[in-house]
Amino acid sequence: MVATVLFLAWIVAYMDRVVMGTAIIPMASEFGLDRDHQGLVLGAFYVSYALMQLGGGWLTDRFGARLTLIGCLAFWSAFTGMTGLAWSLETLLVARLLFGLGEGGFAPASASAIATMFPDRFRGRLQALMGSTVFLGGAMGGATMAWTIARFGWRATFIGLAVVGFAVMIGFIATLPSRPATCRELSSHPPIRWRDVAVARGLWPTALLWFCISFTSLGLQSWMPSYLVATQNIDIVHVGIYSIIPGTLGFLATNLAGRLLDVMGMEASKYLIIGGAGAILFSVVLLLLSPSLSLLLIAWSFYMLAFGCLYASVLSVPVKSLPPAIAGRAMGIINFCGQIAGAIAAVTVGKLMTVAQGDFRMAFSVFVAASLIGLILSLPMARLYKTSIK
C-alpha cells in the first residue's frame, strides 16, 4: 500500500510539473509572453524546487517521511490550483515559485521513506520505480493534459490537477505508518549533521554528473513541446500523443535498470552510467539533426531509453550505497544540483532563442555541450560506483 500510494504521488507530481511545457503555449498567447518571459516562467519552478531539496531533506530527517510527504502534497496541490487562477506574468511566477517549494521536499522524503520502510533488496527497484514516473507522468501528462488544455483550457487543467493531488494526499494519511521500526532504530543514533552528509564518499561526483544530465533532460522537458509545434507544424494535442512512446520506453528502461542494480549490485552501474551517458550524447545530436518528424521521434525515444538507464543508477546511490540516516539529505543535495540545472537550462534556451531570432537548433546546441561534459564525467565515476560508497 505504501509503495502504491508513493507511486501515484510521483505520477501526479510529474504530471503537475510537465504540463507547463504544453500550457506555456496558450499562456504565452493570453499574457503576451515573449521567449525570454516564457523561459522565466518555465525556469521559476526549478529555482524554488532546487532550494527546497535541501530544506526538504532536513525536514524529512527531522520530522519523518510521513509528515513531510503529506505536507508537500497539500502545499504543491494548492499552488497547482493557484497557477490556474493567475492573471498576469507576476502572479504566474509567484504561483510557480511556491509550487516548486511544495514539490521540492517530496523527492528526499520519498527516498527516506524507501530507505527506512523497505528491505535493502527492494530499495533499488523501488527507487527506480518512483523515479521512472518522470517518464510515465510525462507520457500521461503530455497526452492527457494536452487534450485537456485543448478541450477545457489551461486554467481548468491546473485546477483539476490540484483536486487529484489532494485526493492522493488523503491516501497518504490513510496508509503511511507514522514511525516504522527502522525509523525508531535510527532515532537512537547521534544526530546527523550537514557536514556528515557533505563528506559522504561519492555524493558530490554524483551531484555534478546529475547537474549535466539534468541540464539536458529538464531543458528538453521545458522546451520540447514548443520545439515540435514551431518546427514540425503540429498542434499541442499531437505533441502529447507523440510523447507517449518515448515516455513509456524511458519508464521501462528505468525499471529494468533498477531491477538489474538490485540483482547484480552497484557493479552494474559501470555499464549503465557510461553506456547511458554515451547514448544520451548520440541521441541529442541525432535529435537536433533530424530532417523529419519520424526520425526526430526515433531520436527522442532513444534518448529516453539512455536517460532511463543512467537515471536509475543515480537514484540508487542514496538508498543503496549511503547510510539510511542520511538518505533524505543526500537525495536533497543531488536533486538540488539537478534542478538548478533545469532552471538554468530553461532560461538559457529562452535567451538564446531571442538572440538566434527563433532558431531552436542553435539554442538547443547547449544540450549537446552538457551531454558531452556528462559523458566525460561518467568515465572516472563508473569505477567509483563499482565499489561500495560509504
mmCIF file of C-alpha atoms in Angstrom:
data_model
loop_
_atom_site.group_PDB
_atom_site.id
_atom_site.type_symbol
_atom_site.label_atom_id
_atom_site.label_comp_id
_atom_site.label_asym_id
_atom_site.label_seq_id
_atom_site.Cartn_x
_atom_site.Cartn_y
_atom_site.Cartn_z
ATOM 1 C CA MET A 1 0.000 0.000 0.000
ATOM 2 C CA VAL A 2 2.827 2.405 0.842
ATOM 3 C CA ALA A 3 4.573 1.697 -2.451
ATOM 4 C CA THR A 4 1.318 2.129 -4.389
ATOM 5 C CA VAL A 5 0.493 5.497 -2.837
ATOM 6 C CA LEU A 6 4.074 6.715 -3.313
ATOM 7 C CA PHE A 7 3.891 5.648 -6.958
ATOM 8 C CA LEU A 8 0.616 7.518 -7.530
ATOM 9 C CA ALA A 9 2.003 10.625 -5.819
ATOM 10 C CA TRP A 10 5.096 10.594 -8.049
ATOM 11 C CA ILE A 11 2.911 10.357 -11.169
ATOM 12 C CA VAL A 12 0.807 13.311 -10.011
ATOM 13 C CA ALA A 13 3.966 15.275 -9.183
ATOM 14 C CA TYR A 14 5.369 14.850 -12.677
ATOM 15 C CA MET A 15 2.036 15.478 -14.382
ATOM 16 C CA ASP A 16 1.790 18.744 -12.437
ATOM 17 C CA ARG A 17 5.330 19.576 -13.495
ATOM 18 C CA VAL A 18 5.453 18.668 -17.181
ATOM 19 C CA VAL A 19 2.056 20.147 -18.046
ATOM 20 C CA MET A 20 3.667 23.594 -18.001
ATOM 21 C CA GLY A 21 5.703 22.747 -21.099
ATOM 22 C CA THR A 22 2.442 22.441 -23.056
ATOM 23 C CA ALA A 23 0.434 25.041 -21.130
ATOM 24 C CA ILE A 24 3.051 27.742 -21.795
ATOM 25 C CA ILE A 25 1.919 27.829 -25.442
ATOM 26 C CA PRO A 26 -1.622 29.170 -24.767
ATOM 27 C CA MET A 27 -0.321 31.109 -21.723
ATOM 28 C CA ALA A 28 2.124 32.975 -23.955
ATOM 29 C CA SER A 29 -0.710 33.947 -26.261
ATOM 30 C CA GLU A 30 -3.012 35.081 -23.429
ATOM 31 C CA PHE A 31 -0.394 37.066 -21.475
ATOM 32 C CA GLY A 32 1.703 38.208 -24.466
ATOM 33 C CA LEU A 33 4.879 36.452 -23.283
ATOM 34 C CA ASP A 34 7.988 36.563 -25.448
ATOM 35 C CA ARG A 35 10.638 33.802 -25.384
ATOM 36 C CA ASP A 36 12.548 35.446 -22.510
ATOM 37 C CA HIS A 37 9.414 35.603 -20.366
ATOM 38 C CA GLN A 38 8.474 32.047 -21.274
ATOM 39 C CA GLY A 39 11.919 30.933 -20.127
ATOM 40 C CA LEU A 40 11.407 32.702 -16.800
ATOM 41 C CA VAL A 41 8.052 31.006 -16.244
ATOM 42 C CA LEU A 42 9.432 27.594 -17.194
ATOM 43 C CA GLY A 43 12.516 28.072 -15.011
ATOM 44 C CA ALA A 44 10.813 29.578 -11.925
ATOM 45 C CA PHE A 45 9.671 26.193 -10.663
ATOM 46 C CA TYR A 46 13.177 24.723 -10.775
ATOM 47 C CA VAL A 47 14.700 27.528 -8.678
ATOM 48 C CA SER A 48 12.419 27.095 -5.659
ATOM 49 C CA TYR A 49 12.257 23.330 -6.205
ATOM 50 C CA ALA A 50 16.047 23.102 -6.069
ATOM 51 C CA LEU A 51 16.340 25.227 -2.929
ATOM 52 C CA MET A 52 13.672 23.168 -1.182
ATOM 53 C CA GLN A 53 15.576 19.956 -1.915
ATOM 54 C CA LEU A 54 17.927 20.934 0.905
ATOM 55 C CA GLY A 55 15.141 22.063 3.214
ATOM 56 C CA GLY A 56 13.055 19.005 2.387
ATOM 57 C CA GLY A 57 15.918 16.679 3.266
ATOM 58 C CA TRP A 58 16.304 18.400 6.638
ATOM 59 C CA LEU A 59 12.547 18.326 7.293
ATOM 60 C CA THR A 60 12.427 14.627 6.450
ATOM 61 C CA ASP A 61 15.322 13.750 8.752
ATOM 62 C CA ARG A 62 13.844 15.946 11.495
ATOM 63 C CA PHE A 63 10.106 15.151 11.339
ATOM 64 C CA GLY A 64 9.954 11.892 9.394
ATOM 65 C CA ALA A 65 8.839 10.959 5.908
ATOM 66 C CA ARG A 66 5.104 10.725 6.667
ATOM 67 C CA LEU A 67 4.531 14.309 7.808
ATOM 68 C CA THR A 68 6.834 15.703 5.138
ATOM 69 C CA LEU A 69 5.137 13.792 2.314
ATOM 70 C CA ILE A 70 1.648 14.832 3.425
ATOM 71 C CA GLY A 71 2.700 18.465 3.822
ATOM 72 C CA CYS A 72 4.381 18.542 0.422
ATOM 73 C CA LEU A 73 1.318 17.174 -1.354
ATOM 74 C CA ALA A 74 -1.003 19.665 0.326
ATOM 75 C CA PHE A 75 1.266 22.637 -0.444
ATOM 76 C CA TRP A 76 2.045 21.856 -4.078
ATOM 77 C CA SER A 77 -1.566 20.909 -4.867
ATOM 78 C CA ALA A 78 -2.760 24.255 -3.501
ATOM 79 C CA PHE A 79 -0.402 26.192 -5.760
ATOM 80 C CA THR A 80 -1.088 23.965 -8.744
ATOM 81 C CA GLY A 81 -4.638 25.236 -8.401
ATOM 82 C CA MET A 82 -3.378 28.799 -7.921
ATOM 83 C CA THR A 83 -1.499 28.535 -11.235
ATOM 84 C CA GLY A 84 -4.872 28.138 -12.938
ATOM 85 C CA LEU A 85 -6.047 31.378 -11.312
ATOM 86 C CA ALA A 86 -3.064 33.531 -12.369
ATOM 87 C CA TRP A 87 -3.966 36.812 -14.106
ATOM 88 C CA SER A 88 -0.541 38.190 -15.046
ATOM 89 C CA LEU A 89 3.100 37.273 -15.569
ATOM 90 C CA GLU A 90 3.896 38.271 -11.979
ATOM 91 C CA THR A 91 1.163 36.135 -10.383
ATOM 92 C CA LEU A 92 2.127 33.239 -12.646
ATOM 93 C CA LEU A 93 5.757 33.463 -11.485
ATOM 94 C CA VAL A 94 4.709 33.600 -7.811
ATOM 95 C CA ALA A 95 2.445 30.564 -8.201
ATOM 96 C CA ARG A 96 5.203 28.558 -9.918
ATOM 97 C CA LEU A 97 7.805 29.518 -7.310
ATOM 98 C CA LEU A 98 5.522 28.434 -4.459
ATOM 99 C CA PHE A 99 4.538 25.286 -6.349
ATOM 100 C CA GLY A 100 8.249 24.441 -6.556
ATOM 101 C CA LEU A 101 8.613 24.827 -2.794
ATOM 102 C CA GLY A 102 5.859 22.277 -2.275
ATOM 103 C CA GLU A 103 7.300 19.684 -4.637
ATOM 104 C CA GLY A 104 10.872 20.339 -3.503
ATOM 105 C CA GLY A 105 10.645 18.350 -0.288
ATOM 106 C CA PHE A 106 8.929 15.375 -1.894
ATOM 107 C CA ALA A 107 11.886 13.584 -3.521
ATOM 108 C CA PRO A 108 14.094 13.476 -0.384
ATOM 109 C CA ALA A 109 11.099 12.458 1.742
ATOM 110 C CA SER A 110 10.277 9.663 -0.695
ATOM 111 C CA ALA A 111 13.892 8.452 -0.698
ATOM 112 C CA SER A 112 13.889 8.463 3.097
ATOM 113 C CA ALA A 113 10.605 6.517 3.189
ATOM 114 C CA ILE A 114 12.040 3.841 0.894
ATOM 115 C CA ALA A 115 15.299 3.646 2.877
ATOM 116 C CA THR A 116 13.504 3.292 6.226
ATOM 117 C CA MET A 117 10.380 1.277 5.337
ATOM 118 C CA PHE A 118 11.694 -1.367 2.923
ATOM 119 C CA PRO A 119 14.450 -4.048 2.998
ATOM 120 C CA ASP A 120 17.668 -3.310 1.124
ATOM 121 C CA ARG A 121 16.994 -5.945 -1.545
ATOM 122 C CA PHE A 122 13.949 -3.967 -2.759
ATOM 123 C CA ARG A 123 15.258 -0.428 -2.491
ATOM 124 C CA GLY A 124 16.958 -0.150 -5.874
ATOM 125 C CA ARG A 125 13.952 -1.253 -7.882
ATOM 126 C CA LEU A 126 11.545 0.781 -5.729
ATOM 127 C CA GLN A 127 13.592 3.943 -6.094
ATOM 128 C CA ALA A 128 13.875 3.296 -9.827
ATOM 129 C CA LEU A 129 10.110 2.702 -9.999
ATOM 130 C CA MET A 130 9.377 6.018 -8.302
ATOM 131 C CA GLY A 131 11.922 7.860 -10.422
ATOM 132 C CA SER A 132 10.614 6.273 -13.616
ATOM 133 C CA THR A 133 7.358 8.142 -13.137
ATOM 134 C CA VAL A 134 9.150 11.112 -14.720
ATOM 135 C CA PHE A 135 8.555 9.208 -17.981
ATOM 136 C CA LEU A 136 5.145 7.753 -17.187
ATOM 137 C CA GLY A 137 3.929 11.055 -15.739
ATOM 138 C CA GLY A 138 5.425 12.826 -18.740
ATOM 139 C CA ALA A 139 3.693 10.483 -21.168
ATOM 140 C CA MET A 140 0.356 10.636 -19.326
ATOM 141 C CA GLY A 141 0.728 14.325 -18.653
ATOM 142 C CA GLY A 142 1.789 15.035 -22.212
ATOM 143 C CA ALA A 143 -1.100 13.172 -23.830
ATOM 144 C CA THR A 144 -3.889 13.671 -21.285
ATOM 145 C CA MET A 145 -3.039 17.232 -20.324
ATOM 146 C CA ALA A 146 -2.571 18.332 -23.941
ATOM 147 C CA TRP A 147 -6.081 17.072 -24.725
ATOM 148 C CA THR A 148 -7.468 18.645 -21.541
ATOM 149 C CA ILE A 149 -5.874 22.005 -22.342
ATOM 150 C CA ALA A 150 -7.255 21.912 -25.890
ATOM 151 C CA ARG A 151 -10.722 20.838 -24.662
ATOM 152 C CA PHE A 152 -11.190 22.759 -21.394
ATOM 153 C CA GLY A 153 -8.364 25.326 -21.332
ATOM 154 C CA TRP A 154 -5.179 25.548 -19.304
ATOM 155 C CA ARG A 155 -6.847 27.100 -16.253
ATOM 156 C CA ALA A 156 -9.303 24.233 -15.741
ATOM 157 C CA THR A 157 -6.466 21.755 -16.295
ATOM 158 C CA PHE A 158 -4.403 23.103 -13.393
ATOM 159 C CA ILE A 159 -7.423 23.233 -11.080
ATOM 160 C CA GLY A 160 -8.273 19.626 -11.949
ATOM 161 C CA LEU A 161 -4.719 18.523 -11.189
ATOM 162 C CA ALA A 162 -4.964 20.218 -7.787
ATOM 163 C CA VAL A 163 -8.045 18.151 -6.936
ATOM 164 C CA VAL A 164 -6.212 14.945 -7.899
ATOM 165 C CA GLY A 165 -3.271 15.941 -5.697
ATOM 166 C CA PHE A 166 -5.480 16.426 -2.641
ATOM 167 C CA ALA A 167 -7.058 13.012 -3.271
ATOM 168 C CA VAL A 168 -3.628 11.341 -3.205
ATOM 169 C CA MET A 169 -2.787 13.253 -0.023
ATOM 170 C CA ILE A 170 -5.746 11.550 1.657
ATOM 171 C CA GLY A 171 -4.261 8.225 0.566
ATOM 172 C CA PHE A 172 -1.005 9.142 2.331
ATOM 173 C CA ILE A 173 -2.843 9.975 5.532
ATOM 174 C CA ALA A 174 -4.615 6.596 5.428
ATOM 175 C CA THR A 175 -1.667 4.327 4.583
ATOM 176 C CA LEU A 176 1.714 5.698 5.679
ATOM 177 C CA PRO A 177 2.954 4.411 9.064
ATOM 178 C CA SER A 178 3.987 7.142 11.461
ATOM 179 C CA ARG A 179 7.207 5.558 12.743
ATOM 180 C CA PRO A 180 8.399 2.325 11.076
ATOM 181 C CA ALA A 181 10.809 0.115 13.023
ATOM 182 C CA THR A 182 13.865 1.282 11.095
ATOM 183 C CA CYS A 183 12.995 4.898 11.925
ATOM 184 C CA ARG A 184 12.884 4.068 15.636
ATOM 185 C CA GLU A 185 16.279 2.427 15.325
ATOM 186 C CA LEU A 186 17.719 5.461 13.569
ATOM 187 C CA SER A 187 16.352 7.814 16.200
ATOM 188 C CA SER A 188 18.677 6.240 18.763
ATOM 189 C CA HIS A 189 21.746 7.242 16.751
ATOM 190 C CA PRO A 190 23.544 10.567 17.295
ATOM 191 C CA PRO A 191 22.029 13.445 15.253
ATOM 192 C CA ILE A 192 23.303 13.652 11.688
ATOM 193 C CA ARG A 193 24.882 16.966 10.764
ATOM 194 C CA TRP A 194 25.017 18.519 7.292
ATOM 195 C CA ARG A 195 28.785 18.198 7.468
ATOM 196 C CA ASP A 196 28.441 14.432 7.846
ATOM 197 C CA VAL A 197 26.283 14.297 4.716
ATOM 198 C CA ALA A 198 28.507 16.620 2.675
ATOM 199 C CA VAL A 199 31.624 14.461 3.142
ATOM 200 C CA ALA A 200 29.935 11.186 2.175
ATOM 201 C CA ARG A 201 32.059 9.446 -0.426
ATOM 202 C CA GLY A 202 30.615 9.660 -3.917
ATOM 203 C CA LEU A 203 27.991 12.277 -3.138
ATOM 204 C CA TRP A 204 29.487 15.258 -4.989
ATOM 205 C CA PRO A 205 30.629 13.364 -8.102
ATOM 206 C CA THR A 206 27.066 12.046 -8.339
ATOM 207 C CA ALA A 207 25.634 15.542 -7.933
ATOM 208 C CA LEU A 208 27.936 17.005 -10.609
ATOM 209 C CA LEU A 209 27.061 14.310 -13.122
ATOM 210 C CA TRP A 210 23.383 14.806 -12.349
ATOM 211 C CA PHE A 211 23.733 18.543 -12.961
ATOM 212 C CA CYS A 212 24.983 17.967 -16.517
ATOM 213 C CA ILE A 213 22.445 15.271 -17.362
ATOM 214 C CA SER A 214 19.558 17.252 -15.859
ATOM 215 C CA PHE A 215 20.523 20.362 -17.826
ATOM 216 C CA THR A 216 19.650 18.476 -20.997
ATOM 217 C CA SER A 217 16.717 16.417 -19.712
ATOM 218 C CA LEU A 218 14.879 19.253 -17.958
ATOM 219 C CA GLY A 219 15.705 21.704 -20.714
ATOM 220 C CA LEU A 220 14.144 19.372 -23.269
ATOM 221 C CA GLN A 221 11.184 18.784 -20.949
ATOM 222 C CA SER A 222 10.540 22.524 -20.818
ATOM 223 C CA TRP A 223 11.026 23.360 -24.479
ATOM 224 C CA MET A 224 10.257 20.188 -26.478
ATOM 225 C CA PRO A 225 6.509 20.941 -26.907
ATOM 226 C CA SER A 226 7.280 24.440 -28.225
ATOM 227 C CA TYR A 227 10.034 22.989 -30.431
ATOM 228 C CA LEU A 228 7.660 20.452 -32.017
ATOM 229 C CA VAL A 229 4.888 22.996 -32.560
ATOM 230 C CA ALA A 230 7.297 25.509 -34.133
ATOM 231 C CA THR A 231 9.420 23.181 -36.288
ATOM 232 C CA GLN A 232 7.044 20.327 -37.192
ATOM 233 C CA ASN A 233 3.853 22.346 -37.673
ATOM 234 C CA ILE A 234 1.712 20.195 -35.368
ATOM 235 C CA ASP A 235 -0.802 21.156 -32.659
ATOM 236 C CA ILE A 236 -0.445 20.611 -28.901
ATOM 237 C CA VAL A 237 -2.744 17.561 -28.889
ATOM 238 C CA HIS A 238 -0.418 15.710 -31.265
ATOM 239 C CA VAL A 239 2.590 16.839 -29.218
ATOM 240 C CA GLY A 240 1.038 14.965 -26.301
ATOM 241 C CA ILE A 241 0.308 11.892 -28.406
ATOM 242 C CA TYR A 242 3.850 11.766 -29.768
ATOM 243 C CA SER A 243 5.265 11.891 -26.225
ATOM 244 C CA ILE A 244 3.640 8.588 -25.223
ATOM 245 C CA ILE A 245 6.146 6.233 -26.875
ATOM 246 C CA PRO A 246 9.356 7.979 -25.657
ATOM 247 C CA GLY A 247 7.884 8.319 -22.162
ATOM 248 C CA THR A 248 6.861 4.665 -22.000
ATOM 249 C CA LEU A 249 10.289 3.493 -23.182
ATOM 250 C CA GLY A 250 12.003 5.627 -20.541
ATOM 251 C CA PHE A 251 9.708 4.186 -17.868
ATOM 252 C CA LEU A 252 10.561 0.606 -18.883
ATOM 253 C CA ALA A 253 14.303 1.295 -19.137
ATOM 254 C CA THR A 254 14.474 2.852 -15.670
ATOM 255 C CA ASN A 255 12.655 -0.065 -14.039
ATOM 256 C CA LEU A 256 14.731 -2.683 -15.833
ATOM 257 C CA ALA A 257 17.908 -0.892 -14.773
ATOM 258 C CA GLY A 258 16.667 -0.690 -11.173
ATOM 259 C CA ARG A 259 15.984 -4.422 -11.181
ATOM 260 C CA LEU A 260 19.472 -5.052 -12.565
ATOM 261 C CA LEU A 261 21.029 -2.961 -9.787
ATOM 262 C CA ASP A 262 19.190 -4.993 -7.128
ATOM 263 C CA VAL A 263 20.225 -8.317 -8.679
ATOM 264 C CA MET A 264 23.841 -7.504 -9.605
ATOM 265 C CA GLY A 265 24.549 -4.746 -7.096
ATOM 266 C CA MET A 266 26.120 -1.382 -7.814
ATOM 267 C CA GLU A 267 28.714 -3.060 -10.078
ATOM 268 C CA ALA A 268 26.110 -2.973 -12.840
ATOM 269 C CA SER A 269 26.158 0.811 -12.682
ATOM 270 C CA LYS A 270 29.503 0.883 -14.518
ATOM 271 C CA TYR A 271 27.789 -0.158 -17.723
ATOM 272 C CA LEU A 272 24.607 1.798 -17.102
ATOM 273 C CA ILE A 273 26.444 5.061 -16.430
ATOM 274 C CA ILE A 274 28.983 5.016 -19.264
ATOM 275 C CA GLY A 275 26.599 3.446 -21.772
ATOM 276 C CA GLY A 276 23.765 5.770 -20.788
ATOM 277 C CA ALA A 277 25.909 8.913 -20.976
ATOM 278 C CA GLY A 278 27.310 7.958 -24.373
ATOM 279 C CA ALA A 279 23.880 7.122 -25.783
ATOM 280 C CA ILE A 280 22.463 10.405 -24.450
ATOM 281 C CA LEU A 281 25.083 12.403 -26.350
ATOM 282 C CA PHE A 282 24.460 10.456 -29.553
ATOM 283 C CA SER A 283 20.672 10.798 -29.340
ATOM 284 C CA VAL A 284 20.755 14.553 -28.614
ATOM 285 C CA VAL A 285 22.913 15.150 -31.696
ATOM 286 C CA LEU A 286 20.579 12.967 -33.759
ATOM 287 C CA LEU A 287 17.551 14.822 -32.383
ATOM 288 C CA LEU A 288 18.903 18.201 -33.487
ATOM 289 C CA LEU A 289 19.934 16.965 -36.934
ATOM 290 C CA SER A 290 16.734 15.023 -37.673
ATOM 291 C CA PRO A 291 15.291 16.198 -41.012
ATOM 292 C CA SER A 292 11.844 14.645 -40.434
ATOM 293 C CA LEU A 293 9.335 14.125 -37.642
ATOM 294 C CA SER A 294 9.681 10.322 -37.754
ATOM 295 C CA LEU A 295 13.469 10.422 -37.297
ATOM 296 C CA LEU A 296 13.088 13.039 -34.558
ATOM 297 C CA LEU A 297 10.711 10.741 -32.665
ATOM 298 C CA ILE A 298 13.153 7.845 -33.012
ATOM 299 C CA ALA A 299 15.951 10.027 -31.600
ATOM 300 C CA TRP A 300 13.689 11.190 -28.768
ATOM 301 C CA SER A 301 12.778 7.580 -27.934
ATOM 302 C CA PHE A 302 16.422 6.503 -27.946
ATOM 303 C CA TYR A 303 17.260 9.428 -25.670
ATOM 304 C CA MET A 304 14.611 8.320 -23.165
ATOM 305 C CA LEU A 305 15.986 4.764 -23.131
ATOM 306 C CA ALA A 306 19.509 6.022 -22.459
ATOM 307 C CA PHE A 307 18.419 8.536 -19.854
ATOM 308 C CA GLY A 308 16.391 5.874 -18.019
ATOM 309 C CA CYS A 309 19.455 3.640 -17.591
ATOM 310 C CA LEU A 310 21.601 6.432 -16.163
ATOM 311 C CA TYR A 311 18.740 7.820 -14.110
ATOM 312 C CA ALA A 312 18.238 4.528 -12.259
ATOM 313 C CA SER A 313 21.903 4.424 -11.244
ATOM 314 C CA VAL A 314 21.917 7.976 -9.874
ATOM 315 C CA LEU A 315 18.676 7.420 -7.948
ATOM 316 C CA SER A 316 20.052 4.264 -6.348
ATOM 317 C CA VAL A 317 23.067 5.966 -4.761
ATOM 318 C CA PRO A 318 21.274 7.439 -1.700
ATOM 319 C CA VAL A 319 19.126 4.373 -0.925
ATOM 320 C CA LYS A 320 21.633 1.594 -1.657
ATOM 321 C CA SER A 321 25.105 2.999 -1.068
ATOM 322 C CA LEU A 322 24.729 5.579 1.706
ATOM 323 C CA PRO A 323 23.609 5.072 5.334
ATOM 324 C CA PRO A 324 19.785 5.300 5.663
ATOM 325 C CA ALA A 325 20.144 8.058 8.265
ATOM 326 C CA ILE A 326 21.422 10.495 5.615
ATOM 327 C CA ALA A 327 19.441 9.234 2.606
ATOM 328 C CA GLY A 328 16.955 12.114 2.710
ATOM 329 C CA ARG A 329 19.506 14.908 2.781
ATOM 330 C CA ALA A 330 21.814 13.140 0.299
ATOM 331 C CA MET A 331 18.955 12.853 -2.187
ATOM 332 C CA GLY A 332 18.186 16.512 -1.498
ATOM 333 C CA ILE A 333 21.719 17.616 -2.414
ATOM 334 C CA ILE A 334 21.771 15.528 -5.608
ATOM 335 C CA ASN A 335 18.359 16.798 -6.680
ATOM 336 C CA PHE A 336 19.309 20.367 -5.769
ATOM 337 C CA CYS A 337 22.100 20.280 -8.341
ATOM 338 C CA GLY A 338 19.846 18.698 -10.951
ATOM 339 C CA GLN A 339 17.004 21.163 -10.512
ATOM 340 C CA ILE A 340 19.278 24.210 -10.538
ATOM 341 C CA ALA A 341 20.468 22.877 -13.891
ATOM 342 C CA GLY A 342 16.831 22.757 -15.048
ATOM 343 C CA ALA A 343 16.294 26.410 -14.107
ATOM 344 C CA ILE A 344 19.490 27.469 -15.892
ATOM 345 C CA ALA A 345 18.576 25.435 -18.982
ATOM 346 C CA ALA A 346 15.043 26.860 -19.281
ATOM 347 C CA VAL A 347 16.209 30.464 -19.012
ATOM 348 C CA THR A 348 19.319 29.953 -21.176
ATOM 349 C CA VAL A 349 17.366 28.457 -24.065
ATOM 350 C CA GLY A 350 14.820 31.278 -23.862
ATOM 351 C CA LYS A 351 17.561 33.893 -24.126
ATOM 352 C CA LEU A 352 19.379 32.026 -26.895
ATOM 353 C CA MET A 353 16.100 31.819 -28.792
ATOM 354 C CA THR A 354 15.854 35.606 -28.642
ATOM 355 C CA VAL A 355 19.449 36.052 -29.801
ATOM 356 C CA ALA A 356 19.045 33.458 -32.561
ATOM 357 C CA GLN A 357 15.722 35.006 -33.648
ATOM 358 C CA GLY A 358 13.725 31.832 -33.030
ATOM 359 C CA ASP A 359 16.288 29.282 -34.231
ATOM 360 C CA PHE A 360 15.613 26.307 -31.938
ATOM 361 C CA ARG A 361 18.500 24.219 -33.231
ATOM 362 C CA MET A 362 21.056 26.881 -32.398
ATOM 363 C CA ALA A 363 19.578 27.306 -28.918
ATOM 364 C CA PHE A 364 19.428 23.546 -28.356
ATOM 365 C CA SER A 365 23.153 23.180 -29.133
ATOM 366 C CA VAL A 366 23.825 23.828 -25.432
ATOM 367 C CA PHE A 367 22.288 20.409 -24.752
ATOM 368 C CA VAL A 368 24.996 18.796 -26.857
ATOM 369 C CA ALA A 369 27.684 20.537 -24.813
ATOM 370 C CA ALA A 370 26.105 19.495 -21.499
ATOM 371 C CA SER A 371 25.752 15.884 -22.681
ATOM 372 C CA LEU A 372 29.402 15.793 -23.750
ATOM 373 C CA ILE A 373 30.554 17.023 -20.331
ATOM 374 C CA GLY A 374 28.311 14.400 -18.713
ATOM 375 C CA LEU A 375 29.962 11.648 -20.751
ATOM 376 C CA ILE A 376 33.436 12.857 -19.747
ATOM 377 C CA LEU A 377 32.410 12.885 -16.069
ATOM 378 C CA SER A 378 30.924 9.397 -16.295
ATOM 379 C CA LEU A 379 34.226 7.745 -17.216
ATOM 380 C CA PRO A 380 36.045 8.056 -13.850
ATOM 381 C CA MET A 381 32.797 7.835 -11.872
ATOM 382 C CA ALA A 382 31.958 4.368 -13.128
ATOM 383 C CA ARG A 383 34.837 2.952 -11.083
ATOM 384 C CA LEU A 384 33.640 4.854 -8.014
ATOM 385 C CA TYR A 385 30.146 3.380 -8.261
ATOM 386 C CA LYS A 386 31.537 -0.089 -8.814
ATOM 387 C CA THR A 387 32.771 -0.099 -5.239
ATOM 388 C CA SER A 388 30.715 0.371 -2.104
ATOM 389 C CA ILE A 389 30.153 4.055 -1.394
ATOM 390 C CA LYS A 390 30.133 4.704 2.371
#
